[in-house]
Coordinates of C-alpha atoms and ligand atoms in Angstrom, one line a residue:
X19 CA 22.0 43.1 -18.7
X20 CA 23.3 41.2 -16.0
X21 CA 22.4 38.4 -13.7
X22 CA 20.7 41.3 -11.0
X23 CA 19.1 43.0 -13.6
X24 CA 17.4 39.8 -14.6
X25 CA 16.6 38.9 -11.7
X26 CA 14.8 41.7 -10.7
X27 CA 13.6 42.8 -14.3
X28 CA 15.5 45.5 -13.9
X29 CA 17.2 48.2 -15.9
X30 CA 20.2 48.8 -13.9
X31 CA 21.7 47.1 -11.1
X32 CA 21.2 49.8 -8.4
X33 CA 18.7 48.8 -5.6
X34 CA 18.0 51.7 -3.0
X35 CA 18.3 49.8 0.7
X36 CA 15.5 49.3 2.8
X37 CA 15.8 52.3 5.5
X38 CA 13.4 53.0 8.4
X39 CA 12.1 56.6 8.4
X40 CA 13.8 57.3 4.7
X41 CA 12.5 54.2 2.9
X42 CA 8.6 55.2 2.1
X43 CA 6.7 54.7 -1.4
X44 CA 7.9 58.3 -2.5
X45 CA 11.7 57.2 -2.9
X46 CA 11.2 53.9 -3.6
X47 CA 8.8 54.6 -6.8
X48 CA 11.2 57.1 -7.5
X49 CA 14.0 54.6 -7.8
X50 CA 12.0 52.1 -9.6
X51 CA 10.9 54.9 -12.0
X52 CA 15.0 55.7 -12.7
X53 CA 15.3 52.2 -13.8
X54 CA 16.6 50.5 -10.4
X55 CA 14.9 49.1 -7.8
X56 CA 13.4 50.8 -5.1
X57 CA 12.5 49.0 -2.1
X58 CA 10.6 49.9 0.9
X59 CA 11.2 50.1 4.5
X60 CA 8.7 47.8 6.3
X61 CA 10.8 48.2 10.1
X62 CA 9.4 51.8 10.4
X63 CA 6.0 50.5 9.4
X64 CA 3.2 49.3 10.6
X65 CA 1.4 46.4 9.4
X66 CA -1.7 48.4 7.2
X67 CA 0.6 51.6 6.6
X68 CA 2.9 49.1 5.2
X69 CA -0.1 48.2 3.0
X70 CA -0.9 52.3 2.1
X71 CA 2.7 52.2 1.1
X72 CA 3.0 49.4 -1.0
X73 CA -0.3 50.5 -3.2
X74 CA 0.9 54.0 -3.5
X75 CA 3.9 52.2 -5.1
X76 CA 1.5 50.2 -7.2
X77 CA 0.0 53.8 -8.5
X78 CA 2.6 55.3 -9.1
X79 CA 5.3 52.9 -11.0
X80 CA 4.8 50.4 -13.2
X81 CA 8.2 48.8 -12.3
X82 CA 8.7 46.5 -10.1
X83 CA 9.6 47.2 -6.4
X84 CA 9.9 45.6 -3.5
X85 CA 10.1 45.6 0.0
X86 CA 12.8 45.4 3.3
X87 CA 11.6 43.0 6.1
X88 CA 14.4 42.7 9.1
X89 CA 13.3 39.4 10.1
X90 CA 13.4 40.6 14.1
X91 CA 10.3 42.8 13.5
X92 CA 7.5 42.2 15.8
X93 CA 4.8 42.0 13.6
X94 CA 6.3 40.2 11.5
X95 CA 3.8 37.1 10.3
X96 CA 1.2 40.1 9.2
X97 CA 4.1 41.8 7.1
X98 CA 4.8 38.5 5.8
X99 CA 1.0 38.4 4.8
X100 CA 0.7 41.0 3.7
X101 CA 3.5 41.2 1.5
X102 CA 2.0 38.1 -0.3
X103 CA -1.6 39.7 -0.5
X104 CA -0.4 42.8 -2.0
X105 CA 1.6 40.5 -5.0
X106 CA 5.2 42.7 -4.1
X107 CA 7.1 41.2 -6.3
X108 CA 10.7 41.3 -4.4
X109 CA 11.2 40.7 -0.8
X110 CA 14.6 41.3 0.9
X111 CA 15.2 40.0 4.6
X112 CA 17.7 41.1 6.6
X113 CA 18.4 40.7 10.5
X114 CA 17.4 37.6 10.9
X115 CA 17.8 34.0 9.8
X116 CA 17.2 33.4 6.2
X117 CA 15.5 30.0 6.7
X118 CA 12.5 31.1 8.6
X119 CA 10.7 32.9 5.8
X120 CA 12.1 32.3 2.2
X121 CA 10.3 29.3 1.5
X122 CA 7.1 31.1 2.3
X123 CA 7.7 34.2 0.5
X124 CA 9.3 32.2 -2.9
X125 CA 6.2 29.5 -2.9
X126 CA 4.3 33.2 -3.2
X127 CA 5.9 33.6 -6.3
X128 CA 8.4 36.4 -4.8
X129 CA 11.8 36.6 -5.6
X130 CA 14.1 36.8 -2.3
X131 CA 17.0 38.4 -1.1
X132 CA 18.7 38.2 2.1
X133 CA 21.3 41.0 3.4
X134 CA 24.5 39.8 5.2
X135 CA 27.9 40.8 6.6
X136 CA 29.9 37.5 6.5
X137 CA 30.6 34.9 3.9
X138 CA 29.3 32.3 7.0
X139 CA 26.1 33.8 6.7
X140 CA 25.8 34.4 2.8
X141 CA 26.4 30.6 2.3
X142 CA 23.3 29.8 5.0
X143 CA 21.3 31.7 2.6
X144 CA 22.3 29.9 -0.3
X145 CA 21.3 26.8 1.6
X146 CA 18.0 28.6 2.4
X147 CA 17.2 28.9 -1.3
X148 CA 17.9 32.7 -1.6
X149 CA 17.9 34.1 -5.1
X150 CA 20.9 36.6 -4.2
X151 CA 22.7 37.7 -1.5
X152 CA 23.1 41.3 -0.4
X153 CA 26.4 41.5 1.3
X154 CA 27.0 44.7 3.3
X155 CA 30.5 46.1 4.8
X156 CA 31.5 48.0 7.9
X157 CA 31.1 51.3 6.3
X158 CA 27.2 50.9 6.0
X159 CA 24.6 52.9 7.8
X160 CA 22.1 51.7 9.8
X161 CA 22.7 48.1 11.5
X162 CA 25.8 46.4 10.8
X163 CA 27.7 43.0 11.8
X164 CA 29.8 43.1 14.9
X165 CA 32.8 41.4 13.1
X166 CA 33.6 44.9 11.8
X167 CA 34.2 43.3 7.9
X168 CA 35.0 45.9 5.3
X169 CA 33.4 46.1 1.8
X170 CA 36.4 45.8 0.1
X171 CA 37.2 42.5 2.0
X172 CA 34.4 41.3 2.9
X173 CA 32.4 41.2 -1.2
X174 CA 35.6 38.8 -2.4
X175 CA 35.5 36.5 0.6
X176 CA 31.5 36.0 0.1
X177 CA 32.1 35.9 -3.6
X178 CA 34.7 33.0 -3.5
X179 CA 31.6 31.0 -1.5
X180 CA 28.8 32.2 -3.5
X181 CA 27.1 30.8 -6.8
X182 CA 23.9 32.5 -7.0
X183 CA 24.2 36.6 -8.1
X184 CA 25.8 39.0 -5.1
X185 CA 24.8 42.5 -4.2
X186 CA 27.7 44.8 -2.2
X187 CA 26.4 47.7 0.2
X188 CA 28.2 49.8 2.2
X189 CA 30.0 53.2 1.8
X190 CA 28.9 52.6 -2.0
X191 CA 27.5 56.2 -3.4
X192 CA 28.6 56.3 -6.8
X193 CA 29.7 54.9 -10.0
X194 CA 33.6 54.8 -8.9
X195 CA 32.5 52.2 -6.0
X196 CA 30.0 50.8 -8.1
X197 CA 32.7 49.9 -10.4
X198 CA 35.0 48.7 -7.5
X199 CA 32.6 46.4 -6.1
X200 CA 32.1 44.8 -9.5
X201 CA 35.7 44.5 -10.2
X202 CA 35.3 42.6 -6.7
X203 CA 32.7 40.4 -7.8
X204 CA 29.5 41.7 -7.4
X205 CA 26.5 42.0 -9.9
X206 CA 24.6 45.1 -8.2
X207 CA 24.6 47.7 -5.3
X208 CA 22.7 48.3 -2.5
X209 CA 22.7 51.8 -1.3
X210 CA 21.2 53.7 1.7
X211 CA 23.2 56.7 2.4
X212 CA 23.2 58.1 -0.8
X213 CA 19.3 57.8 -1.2
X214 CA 18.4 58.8 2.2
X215 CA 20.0 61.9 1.1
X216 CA 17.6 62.6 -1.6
X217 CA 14.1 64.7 -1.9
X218 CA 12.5 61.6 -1.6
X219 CA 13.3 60.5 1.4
X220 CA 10.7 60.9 4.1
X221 CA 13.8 61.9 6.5
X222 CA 13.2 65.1 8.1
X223 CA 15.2 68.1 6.6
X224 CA 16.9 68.3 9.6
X225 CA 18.4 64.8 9.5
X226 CA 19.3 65.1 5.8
X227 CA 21.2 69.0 6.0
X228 CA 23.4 67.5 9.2
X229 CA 24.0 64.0 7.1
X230 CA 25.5 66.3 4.6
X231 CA 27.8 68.1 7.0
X232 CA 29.5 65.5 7.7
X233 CA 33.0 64.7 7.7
X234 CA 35.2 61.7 7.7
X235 CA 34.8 60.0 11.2
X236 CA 31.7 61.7 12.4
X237 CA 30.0 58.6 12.6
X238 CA 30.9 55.6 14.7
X239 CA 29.9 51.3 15.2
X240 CA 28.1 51.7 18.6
X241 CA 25.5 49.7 20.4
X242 CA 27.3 45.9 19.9
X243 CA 26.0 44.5 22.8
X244 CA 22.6 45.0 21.7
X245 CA 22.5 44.9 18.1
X246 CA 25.8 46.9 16.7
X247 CA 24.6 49.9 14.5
X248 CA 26.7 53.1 13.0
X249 CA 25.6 56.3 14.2
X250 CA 26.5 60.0 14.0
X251 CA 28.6 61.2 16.7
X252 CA 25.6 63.2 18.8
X253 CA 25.0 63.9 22.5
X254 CA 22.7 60.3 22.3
X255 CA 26.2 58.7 21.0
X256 CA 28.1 60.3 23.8
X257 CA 26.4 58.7 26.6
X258 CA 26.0 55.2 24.3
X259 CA 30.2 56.0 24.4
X260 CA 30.4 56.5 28.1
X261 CA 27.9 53.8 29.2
X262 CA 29.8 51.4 27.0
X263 CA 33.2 52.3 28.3
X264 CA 32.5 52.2 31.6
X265 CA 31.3 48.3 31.1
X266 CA 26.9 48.9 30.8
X267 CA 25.6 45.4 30.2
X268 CA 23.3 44.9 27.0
X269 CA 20.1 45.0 29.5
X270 CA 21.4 49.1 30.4
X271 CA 21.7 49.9 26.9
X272 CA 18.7 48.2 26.1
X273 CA 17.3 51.0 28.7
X274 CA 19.6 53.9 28.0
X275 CA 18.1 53.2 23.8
X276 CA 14.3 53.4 24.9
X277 CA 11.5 53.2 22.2
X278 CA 11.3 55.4 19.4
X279 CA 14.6 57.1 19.2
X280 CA 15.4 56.5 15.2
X281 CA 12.0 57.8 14.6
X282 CA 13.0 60.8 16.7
X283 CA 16.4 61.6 15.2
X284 CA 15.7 60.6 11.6
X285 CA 12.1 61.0 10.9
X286 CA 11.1 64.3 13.4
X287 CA 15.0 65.6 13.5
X288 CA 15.8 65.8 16.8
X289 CA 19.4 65.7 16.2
X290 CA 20.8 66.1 20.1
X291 CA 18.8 62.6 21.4
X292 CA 17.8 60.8 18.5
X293 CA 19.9 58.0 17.2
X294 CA 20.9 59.4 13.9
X295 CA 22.1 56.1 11.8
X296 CA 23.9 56.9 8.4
X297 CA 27.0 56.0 6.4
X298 CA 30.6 57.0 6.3
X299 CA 30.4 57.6 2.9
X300 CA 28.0 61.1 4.1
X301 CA 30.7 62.2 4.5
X302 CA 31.3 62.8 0.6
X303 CA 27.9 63.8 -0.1
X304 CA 27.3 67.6 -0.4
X305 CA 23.5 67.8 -1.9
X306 CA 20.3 66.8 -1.3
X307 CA 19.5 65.5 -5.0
X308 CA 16.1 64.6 -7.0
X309 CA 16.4 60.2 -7.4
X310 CA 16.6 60.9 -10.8
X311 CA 19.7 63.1 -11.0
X312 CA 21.8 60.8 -8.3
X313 CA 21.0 58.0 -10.6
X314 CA 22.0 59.3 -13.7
X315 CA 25.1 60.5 -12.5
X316 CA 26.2 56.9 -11.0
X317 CA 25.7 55.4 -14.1
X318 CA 27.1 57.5 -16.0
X319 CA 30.5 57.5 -13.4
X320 CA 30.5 54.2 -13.5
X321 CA 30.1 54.1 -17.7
X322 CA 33.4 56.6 -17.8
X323 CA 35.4 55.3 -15.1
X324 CA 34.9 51.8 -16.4
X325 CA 36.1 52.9 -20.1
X326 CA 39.0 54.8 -18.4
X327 CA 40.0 52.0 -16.0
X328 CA 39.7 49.7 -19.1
X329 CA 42.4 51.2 -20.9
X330 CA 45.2 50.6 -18.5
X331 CA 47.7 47.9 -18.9
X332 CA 50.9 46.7 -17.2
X333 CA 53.8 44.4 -18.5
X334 CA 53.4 40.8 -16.5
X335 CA 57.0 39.8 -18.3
X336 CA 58.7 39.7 -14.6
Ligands
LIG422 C1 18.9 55.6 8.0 C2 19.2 54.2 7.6 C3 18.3 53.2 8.0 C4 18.4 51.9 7.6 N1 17.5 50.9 7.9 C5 17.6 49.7 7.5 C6 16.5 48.7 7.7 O1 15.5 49.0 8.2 N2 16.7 47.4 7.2 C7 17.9 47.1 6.5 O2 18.0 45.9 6.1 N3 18.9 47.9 6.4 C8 18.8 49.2 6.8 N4 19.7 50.1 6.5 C9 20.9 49.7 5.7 C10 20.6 50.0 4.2 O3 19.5 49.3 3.7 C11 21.9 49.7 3.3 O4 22.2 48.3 3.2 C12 23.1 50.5 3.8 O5 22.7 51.8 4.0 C13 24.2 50.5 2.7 O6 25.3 51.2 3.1 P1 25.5 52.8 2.7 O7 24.7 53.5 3.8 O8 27.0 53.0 2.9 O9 25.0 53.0 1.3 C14 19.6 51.5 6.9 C15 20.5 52.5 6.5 C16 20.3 53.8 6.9 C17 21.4 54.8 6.5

């Protein structure tokens, strides 16, 4: 037990990221089922299929669960509602600022998280009245911070800041990196990549068997002006590349983006035009796993490599 796993009344402190088009009720239940904590995507959602998904949860795990609001969504004061409604347990916000909505959601009786890419930002939380902090490095797929912050430096600046319990994401797959970002300070993971690439997540197969084809630098930070987000290097990327390099103003990309483009590459596989957002760490990930089998096998990573790490010693007579 640690201070994540009691937080979230938990079993182990592995939480499966909110992801649009992966994120639906099959793989968070799954994860909840395996003893972490699944959430759900609520930005590919609409308001009442948000709803569907949450009771399907309900049916099918007894654990609890929770779900992923980015703060920017549109429909936002009905997600908010219905969050409360439906008595989810966990909400965690990201893109957005924390102070808008925690109060709300934690006078509901729901516990709060809030994802973040500086040590700035993770102490705002704090001052919102956060219960933990999700703190998420350069490596991570989906939407990212601009300042370009690394896991490994970014989880012990935010920790040196931070009272209340912090969460690393980003390019975190397994128990090895698990372990690292504990020996860094954190109390728990949040992972995407890893369980988008499972049989539980609602991305199409098409998304999933390129994700793990993928080789170190295959994926790139693009989009800044706008929002900066890491993508796979596809013919969409290649004209977000040229328009950026030859000076496009946030309004172009806005344009050259449209509507519906993640839903496109991730969701119906459209792998040439859509914008396909994963993580660097794809790039180590061979399989297409059950929830179950990935889980076990980061705990028990993390169980040897933390016995085997344990044994070392060095002389600090200098
Ligand atoms: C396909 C995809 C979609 C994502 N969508 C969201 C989202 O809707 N909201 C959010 O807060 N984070 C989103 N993320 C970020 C994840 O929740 C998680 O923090 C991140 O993937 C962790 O880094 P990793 O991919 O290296 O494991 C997304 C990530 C991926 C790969």
């Amino acid at each position: 037990m640690n201070r994540v796993t009691a937080l979230f009344k938990i079993e182990y402190p592995i939480i499966s990221g909110g992801m649009v088009w992966c994120s639906g009720w099959e793989l968070a239940s799954a994860v909840s089922e395996a003893g972490g904590l699944g959430l759900l995507g609520a930005g590919s959602m609409h308001p009442e299929v948000l709803r569907e998904h949450i009771k399907k949860c309900q049916r099918t795990t007894q654990k609890p669960f929770g779900v992923n609001i980015p703060l920017l969504y549109p429909e936002i004061e009905s997600i908010i509602k219905i969050v409360i409604e439906e008595k989810v347990p966990v909400v965690f916000t990201s893109a957005g600022n924390p102070k808008t909505w925690t109060s709300t959601l934690k006078n509901a009786g729901i516990t709060v998280a809030h994802v973040v890419s500086s040590s700035k930002f993770a102490l705002k939380c704090q001052q919102a009245g956060v219960d933990a902090v999700v703190a998420e490095g350069f490596e991570a797929g989906g939407h990212n911070g601009a300042e370009e912050t690394t896991t490994m430096a970014l989880i012990p600046q935010v920790r040196q800041v931070l009272d209340i319990p912090l969460i690393a994401a980003g390019g975190i797959a397994g128990g090895k990196s698990m372990l690292a970002a504990f020996a860094l300070g954190a109390e728990g993971v949040q992972i995407g990549t890893r369980f988008a690439l499972t049989t539980e997540s609602s991305a199409s197969e098409a998304f999933k068997n390129l994700c793990i084809s993928l080789n170190e630098g295959d994926t790139m930070l693009a989009l800044k002006k706008i929002g900066a987000t890491r993508l796979i290097k596809n013919d969409f990327f290649s004209q977000v590349k040229q328009a950026e390099d030859s000076g496009a103003t946030a309004e172009q990309l806005r344009e050259l983006l449209g509507k519906g483009r993640a839903k496109r590459g991730i969701f119906e596989g459209d792998l040439k035009d859509g914008e396909l957002e994963i993580g660097q760490i794809a790039a180590t990930i061979r399989d297409i796993l059950p929830v179950s089998a990935v889980m076990q096998t980061i705990i028990e990573e993390f169980n040897s490599q933390a016995a085997a790490v344990g044994k070392l010693r060095f002389n600090t007579g200098l």
